XYZ file of C-alpha atoms in Angstrom:
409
model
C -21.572 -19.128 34.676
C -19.828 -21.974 33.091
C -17.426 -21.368 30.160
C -17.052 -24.693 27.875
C -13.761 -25.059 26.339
C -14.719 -24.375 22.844
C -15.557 -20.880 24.472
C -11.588 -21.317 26.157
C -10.035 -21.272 23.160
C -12.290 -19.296 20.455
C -11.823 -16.626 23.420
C -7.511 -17.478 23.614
C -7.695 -17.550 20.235
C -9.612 -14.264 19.665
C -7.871 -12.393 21.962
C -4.494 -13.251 20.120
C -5.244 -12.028 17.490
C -6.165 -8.875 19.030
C -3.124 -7.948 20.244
C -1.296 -9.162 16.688
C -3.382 -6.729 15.061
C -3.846 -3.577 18.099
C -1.330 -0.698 17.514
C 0.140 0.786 19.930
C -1.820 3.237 21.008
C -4.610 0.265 21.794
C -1.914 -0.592 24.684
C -1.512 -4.096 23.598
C 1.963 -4.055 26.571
C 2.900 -7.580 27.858
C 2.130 -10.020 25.359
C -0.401 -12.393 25.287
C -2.477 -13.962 28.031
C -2.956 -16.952 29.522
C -5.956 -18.889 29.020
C -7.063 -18.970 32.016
C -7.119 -15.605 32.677
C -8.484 -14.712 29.444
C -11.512 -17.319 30.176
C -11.843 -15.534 33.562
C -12.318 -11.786 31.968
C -14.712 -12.928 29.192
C -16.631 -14.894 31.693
C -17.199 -11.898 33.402
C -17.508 -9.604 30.476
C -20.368 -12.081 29.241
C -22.092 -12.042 32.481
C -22.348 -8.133 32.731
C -23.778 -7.509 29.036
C -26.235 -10.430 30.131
C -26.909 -8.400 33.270
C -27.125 -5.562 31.395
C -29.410 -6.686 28.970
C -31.577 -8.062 31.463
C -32.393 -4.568 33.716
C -31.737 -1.703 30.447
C -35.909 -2.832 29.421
C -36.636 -1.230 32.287
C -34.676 1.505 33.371
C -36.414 4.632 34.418
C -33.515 6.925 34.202
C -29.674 6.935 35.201
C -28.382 4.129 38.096
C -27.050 6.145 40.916
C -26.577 3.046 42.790
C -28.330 0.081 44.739
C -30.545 0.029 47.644
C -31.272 -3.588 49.126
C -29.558 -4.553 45.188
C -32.208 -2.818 43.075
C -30.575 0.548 41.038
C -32.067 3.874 42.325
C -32.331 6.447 39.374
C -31.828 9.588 38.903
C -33.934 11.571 35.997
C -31.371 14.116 34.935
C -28.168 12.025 35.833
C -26.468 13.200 38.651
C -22.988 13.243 38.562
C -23.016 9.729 37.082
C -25.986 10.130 34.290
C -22.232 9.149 31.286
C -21.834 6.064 32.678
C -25.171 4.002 32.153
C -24.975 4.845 28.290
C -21.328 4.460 28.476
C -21.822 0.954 30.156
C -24.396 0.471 26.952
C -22.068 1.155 24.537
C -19.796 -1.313 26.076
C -22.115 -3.685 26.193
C -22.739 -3.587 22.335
C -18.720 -3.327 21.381
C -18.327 -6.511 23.283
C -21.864 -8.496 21.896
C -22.386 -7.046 18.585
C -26.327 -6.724 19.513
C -27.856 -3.702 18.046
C -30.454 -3.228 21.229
C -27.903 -1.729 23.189
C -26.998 0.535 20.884
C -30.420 1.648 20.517
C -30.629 1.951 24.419
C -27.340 4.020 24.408
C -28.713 6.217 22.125
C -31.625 6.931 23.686
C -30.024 7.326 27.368
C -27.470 9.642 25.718
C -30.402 11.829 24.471
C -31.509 12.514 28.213
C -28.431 13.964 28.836
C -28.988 16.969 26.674
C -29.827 19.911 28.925
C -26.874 19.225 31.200
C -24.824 20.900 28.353
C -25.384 24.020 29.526
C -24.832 23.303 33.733
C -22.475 25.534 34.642
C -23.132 24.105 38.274
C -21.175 21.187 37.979
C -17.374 20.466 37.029
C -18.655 16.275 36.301
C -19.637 17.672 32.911
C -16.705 15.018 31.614
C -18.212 12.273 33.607
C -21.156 13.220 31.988
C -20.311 13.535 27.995
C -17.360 11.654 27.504
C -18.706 7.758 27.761
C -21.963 8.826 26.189
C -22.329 11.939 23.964
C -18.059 11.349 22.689
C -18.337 8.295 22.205
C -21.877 8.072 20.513
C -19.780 10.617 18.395
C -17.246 8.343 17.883
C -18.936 5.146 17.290
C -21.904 7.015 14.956
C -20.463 9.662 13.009
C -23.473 11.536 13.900
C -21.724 15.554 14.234
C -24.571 16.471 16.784
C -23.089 14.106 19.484
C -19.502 16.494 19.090
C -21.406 19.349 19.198
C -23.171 18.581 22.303
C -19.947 17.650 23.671
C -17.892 20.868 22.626
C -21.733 22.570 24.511
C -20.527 20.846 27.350
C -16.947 21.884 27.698
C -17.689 25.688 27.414
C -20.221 25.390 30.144
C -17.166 23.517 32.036
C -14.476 26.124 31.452
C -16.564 28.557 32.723
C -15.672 27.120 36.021
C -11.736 28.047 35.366
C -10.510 30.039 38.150
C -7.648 32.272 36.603
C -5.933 33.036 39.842
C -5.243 29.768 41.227
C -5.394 27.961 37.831
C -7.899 25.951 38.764
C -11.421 24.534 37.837
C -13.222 24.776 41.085
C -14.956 21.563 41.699
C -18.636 21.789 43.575
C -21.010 24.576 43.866
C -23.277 27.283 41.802
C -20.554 29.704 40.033
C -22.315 32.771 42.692
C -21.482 29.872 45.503
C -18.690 31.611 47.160
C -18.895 28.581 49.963
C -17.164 26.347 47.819
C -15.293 28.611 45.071
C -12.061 27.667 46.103
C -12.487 23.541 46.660
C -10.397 21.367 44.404
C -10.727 17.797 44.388
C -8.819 15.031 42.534
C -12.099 13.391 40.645
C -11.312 16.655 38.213
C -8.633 15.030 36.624
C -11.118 12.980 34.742
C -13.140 15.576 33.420
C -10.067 17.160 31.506
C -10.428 14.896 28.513
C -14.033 16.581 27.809
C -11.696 19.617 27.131
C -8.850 18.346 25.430
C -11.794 16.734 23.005
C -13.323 20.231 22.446
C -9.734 21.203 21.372
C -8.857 18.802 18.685
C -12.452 19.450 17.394
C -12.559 23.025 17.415
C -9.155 23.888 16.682
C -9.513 26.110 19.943
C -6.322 25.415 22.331
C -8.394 27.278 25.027
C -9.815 24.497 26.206
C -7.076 22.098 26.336
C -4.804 25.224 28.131
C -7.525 25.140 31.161
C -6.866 21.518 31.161
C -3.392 21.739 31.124
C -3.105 24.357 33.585
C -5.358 22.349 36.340
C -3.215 19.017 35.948
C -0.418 21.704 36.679
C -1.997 22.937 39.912
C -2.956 19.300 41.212
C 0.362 18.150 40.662
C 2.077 20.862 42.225
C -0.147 20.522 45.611
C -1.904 16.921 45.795
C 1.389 14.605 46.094
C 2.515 13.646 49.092
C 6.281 12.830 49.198
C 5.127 8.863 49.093
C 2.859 9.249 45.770
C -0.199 9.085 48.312
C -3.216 11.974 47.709
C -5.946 13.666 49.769
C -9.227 13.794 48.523
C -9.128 17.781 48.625
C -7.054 20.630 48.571
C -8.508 24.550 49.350
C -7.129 27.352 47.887
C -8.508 31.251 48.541
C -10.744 32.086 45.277
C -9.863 35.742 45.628
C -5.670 35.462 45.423
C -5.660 31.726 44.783
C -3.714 31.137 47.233
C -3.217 27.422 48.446
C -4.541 26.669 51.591
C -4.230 23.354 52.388
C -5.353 19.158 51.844
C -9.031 18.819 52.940
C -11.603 15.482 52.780
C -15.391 14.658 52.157
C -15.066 11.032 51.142
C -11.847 10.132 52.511
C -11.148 9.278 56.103
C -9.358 12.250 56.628
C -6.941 15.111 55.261
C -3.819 13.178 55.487
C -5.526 9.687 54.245
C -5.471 8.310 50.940
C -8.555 7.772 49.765
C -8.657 4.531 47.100
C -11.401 5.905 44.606
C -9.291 9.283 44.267
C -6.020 7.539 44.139
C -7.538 5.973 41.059
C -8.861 8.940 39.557
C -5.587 10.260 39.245
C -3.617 7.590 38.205
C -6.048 7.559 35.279
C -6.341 11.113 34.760
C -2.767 11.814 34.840
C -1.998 9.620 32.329
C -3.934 10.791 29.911
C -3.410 14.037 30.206
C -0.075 12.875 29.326
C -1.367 10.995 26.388
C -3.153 13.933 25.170
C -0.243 16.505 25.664
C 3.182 14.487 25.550
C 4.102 16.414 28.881
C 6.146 14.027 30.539
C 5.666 15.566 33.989
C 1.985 14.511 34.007
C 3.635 10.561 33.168
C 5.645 10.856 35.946
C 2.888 11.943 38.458
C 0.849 8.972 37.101
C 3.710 6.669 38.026
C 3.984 7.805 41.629
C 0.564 7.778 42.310
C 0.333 4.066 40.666
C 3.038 2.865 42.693
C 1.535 4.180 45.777
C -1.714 2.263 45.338
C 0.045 -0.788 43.531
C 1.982 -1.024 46.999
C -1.141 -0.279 49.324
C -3.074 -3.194 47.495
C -4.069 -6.397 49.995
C -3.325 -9.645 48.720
C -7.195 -9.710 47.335
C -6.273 -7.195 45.030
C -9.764 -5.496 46.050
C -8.929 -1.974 46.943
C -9.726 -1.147 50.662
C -11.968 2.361 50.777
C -9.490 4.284 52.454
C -5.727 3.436 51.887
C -4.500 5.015 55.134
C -8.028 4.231 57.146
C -7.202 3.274 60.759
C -9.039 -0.230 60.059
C -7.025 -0.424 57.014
C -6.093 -3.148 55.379
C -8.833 -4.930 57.373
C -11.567 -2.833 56.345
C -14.651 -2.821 54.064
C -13.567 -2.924 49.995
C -14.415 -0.528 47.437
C -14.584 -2.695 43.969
C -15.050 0.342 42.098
C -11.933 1.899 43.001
C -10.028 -1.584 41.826
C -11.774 -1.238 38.264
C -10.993 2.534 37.780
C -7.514 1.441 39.246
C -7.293 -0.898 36.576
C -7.931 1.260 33.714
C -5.764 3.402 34.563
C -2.919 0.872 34.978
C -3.646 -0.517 31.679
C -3.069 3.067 30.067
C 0.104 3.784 32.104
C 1.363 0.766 31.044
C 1.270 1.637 27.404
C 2.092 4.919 28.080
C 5.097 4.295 30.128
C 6.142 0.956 28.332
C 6.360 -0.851 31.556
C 4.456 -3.741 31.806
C 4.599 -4.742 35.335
C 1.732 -1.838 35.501
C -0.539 -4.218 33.207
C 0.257 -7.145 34.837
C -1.322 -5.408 38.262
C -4.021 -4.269 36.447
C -5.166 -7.868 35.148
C -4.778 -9.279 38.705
C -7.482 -6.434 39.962
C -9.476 -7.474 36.668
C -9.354 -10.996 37.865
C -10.095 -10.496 41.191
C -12.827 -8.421 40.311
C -14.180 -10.753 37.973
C -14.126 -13.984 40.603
C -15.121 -12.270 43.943
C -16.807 -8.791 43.484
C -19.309 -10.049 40.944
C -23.372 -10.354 41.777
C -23.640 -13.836 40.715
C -25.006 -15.455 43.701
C -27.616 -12.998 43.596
C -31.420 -13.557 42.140
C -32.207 -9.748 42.532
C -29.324 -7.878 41.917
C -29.546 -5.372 39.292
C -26.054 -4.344 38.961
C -22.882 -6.088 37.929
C -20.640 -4.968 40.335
C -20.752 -5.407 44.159
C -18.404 -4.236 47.257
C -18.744 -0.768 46.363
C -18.415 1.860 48.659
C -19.684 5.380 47.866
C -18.738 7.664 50.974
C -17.879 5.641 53.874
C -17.626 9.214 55.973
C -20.877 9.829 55.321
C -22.356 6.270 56.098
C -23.963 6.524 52.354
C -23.769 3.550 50.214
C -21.926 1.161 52.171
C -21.259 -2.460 50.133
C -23.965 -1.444 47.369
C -23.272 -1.411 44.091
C -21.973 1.869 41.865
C -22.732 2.767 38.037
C -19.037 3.672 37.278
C -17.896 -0.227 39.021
C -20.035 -1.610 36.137
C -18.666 0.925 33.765
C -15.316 0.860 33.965
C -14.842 -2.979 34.917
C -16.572 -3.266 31.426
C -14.293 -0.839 30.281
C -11.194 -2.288 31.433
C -11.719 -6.048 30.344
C -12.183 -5.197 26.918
C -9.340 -3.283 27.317
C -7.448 -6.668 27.109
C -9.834 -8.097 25.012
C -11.003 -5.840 22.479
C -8.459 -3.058 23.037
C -8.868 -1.484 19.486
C -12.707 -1.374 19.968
C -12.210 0.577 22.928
C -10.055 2.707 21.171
C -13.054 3.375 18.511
C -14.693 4.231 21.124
C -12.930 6.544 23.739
C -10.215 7.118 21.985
C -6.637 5.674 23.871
C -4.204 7.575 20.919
C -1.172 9.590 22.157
C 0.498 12.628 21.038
C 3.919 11.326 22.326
């Protein structure tokens, strides 16, 4: 895609004002841009609503991810059914065009009896980008309701021993009743929602008290994480690190680094406890200092190929949100400034341009490398949150509209 330099500098000029205008809370940290980069993100941001226009006519259900670059759907969503109408809703912040609204809308809708799966803990995956932010962008109370559904079928998950919301598994599952992984961290904000809208601190306690129990056993000494950690259901007892899509216990797998960077800080956003700040910080600095000089996150931090082995782009854009957050939460903004290299990068070498087929925006994406499942496909959540994180830079207050980036602190 070529960008003409009356698109440059309406974009420079654009973004400035932006950030003149963000508040705070929009995480507007570093100043302004220059235009190069800027030209680079909305390149790239123009490109994926294009893309996205192009395949939502014919979606049959939720992208999963690609097989030979064509999306494979699921009909009830998955784990992953948010992100497609949360990439939608994206899509129509940054363009303005009222299709993809109407397509958000309508792949929202789908969602609905998943309020009720108690089977699940990716019930935040699932409602935040698409029922709380339909909420949020419409006005329309049945969206928060659906929501609020959604977080008492997740808090029925709560283990009150171990203070802990047990990830996988049926609630009569006893095979998996005491499995933690990090990915949780990014469902709390489904709770802490329910909270503020119900007046009901029950919800934003369970949250509280998991980001308590993660923090306590998932850091290593370095800032690096496993993807698991076991505890005994029955005494909630801790047990020990574990792994399904990292390369091993004591590895540090990239997508789960990034899903607690993020999730740590805004648990801290949404609480003001500064212990959950400082846990995003060491886990940011970990993966800040594990990144190559592509700035495209490796699969596996600690992998015995590693650095030299095959890239996961989604874990860079995740990585990137995140960074963005910490930045304004922290007031640092070296954090930012890694964050729009990984944007960059991103943006010039992980996109599907030189494809005719592809359906997805995102390639290099690795789902579970253990598992020899989705190796260099694409992922709904890459499309998602790269989407998610440019406009973070260059329409930070519409993001806030629409997933809400105020703190308590």
């Amino acid at each position: 895609m070529t960008v003409s330099r009356r698109t440059v500098l309406a974009t420079a000029a654009g973004a400035a004002a932006v950030y003149a205008s963000a508040s705070p809370a929009a995480g507007a940290v570093g100043g302004r841009l220059p235009v190069s980069t800027l030209s680079t993100l909305s390149a790239a941001a123009d490109y994926a609503v294009a893309k996205v226009r192009a395949v939502a006519p014919s979606a049959t259900g939720f992208p999963v991810g690609t097989k030979f670059e064509k999306w494979t759907y699921s009909q009830n969503g998955d784990w992953v059914g948010g992100f497609w109408p949360g990439t939608l809703w994206m899509a129509w912040l940054h363009s303005g065009d009222a299709a993809f609204r109407t397509w958000a809308l309508a792949s929202a809708a789908k969602l609905a009896p998943r309020q009720t799966d108690t089977g699940t803990h990716d019930l935040g995956f699932l409602f935040y980008p698409s029922w709380v932010t339909a909420w949020r962008l419409t006005g329309d109370a049945s969206w928060r309701t659906g929501a609020v559904r959604a977080a008492d079928s997740l808090i029925q998950r709560y283990n009150a021993r171990g203070h802990f919301i047990r990830a996988w598994g049926a609630l009569s599952d006893t095979a998996n009743a005491g499995r933690v992984i990090i990915d949780t961290m990014m469902n709390l904000d489904l709770l802490a929602f329910a909270s503020k809208q119900t007046g009901d601190p029950k919800y934003l306690n369970i949250a509280v008290e998991h980001a308590k129990t993660v923090q306590r056993v998932f850091p290593r000494a370095d800032g690096s994480i496993p993807h698991v950690y076991d505890f005994d259901p029955t005494t909630g007892a801790a047990i020990g690190p574990n792994t399904v899509q990292g390369y091993s216990p004591t590895s540090a797998w990239s997508r789960g680094q990034a899903w607690g960077i993020y999730g740590f800080t805004t648990m801290y956003r949404r609480t003001g406890n500064t212990e959950f700040l400082t846990t995003a910080r060491r886990l940011a600095d970990y993966a800040v200092a594990a990144l190559t000089p592509d700035n495209v996150p490796v699969w596996d931090y600690r992998a015995p190929q590693a650095p030299n082995d095959i890239k996961d782009a989604s874990a860079g854009a995740i990585t990137a949100c995140g960074l963005i957050d910490l930045a304004a939460a922290s007031g640092r903004p070296a954090y930012r400034d890694v964050a729009l290299r990984l944007l960059t990068a991103l943006s010039e070498t992980c996109l599907t341009r030189n494809s005719t087929r592809a359906d997805a925006v995102v390639a290099r994406c690795t789902r579970n490398r253990p598992a020899e499942d989705g190796i260099e496909v694409s992922l709904p959540y890459a499309d998602y949150y790269l989407l998610e994180g440019i406009l973070r830079v260059l329409r930070p207050a519409d993001v806030d509209r629409a997933i809400d980036l105020s703190t308590v602190a």
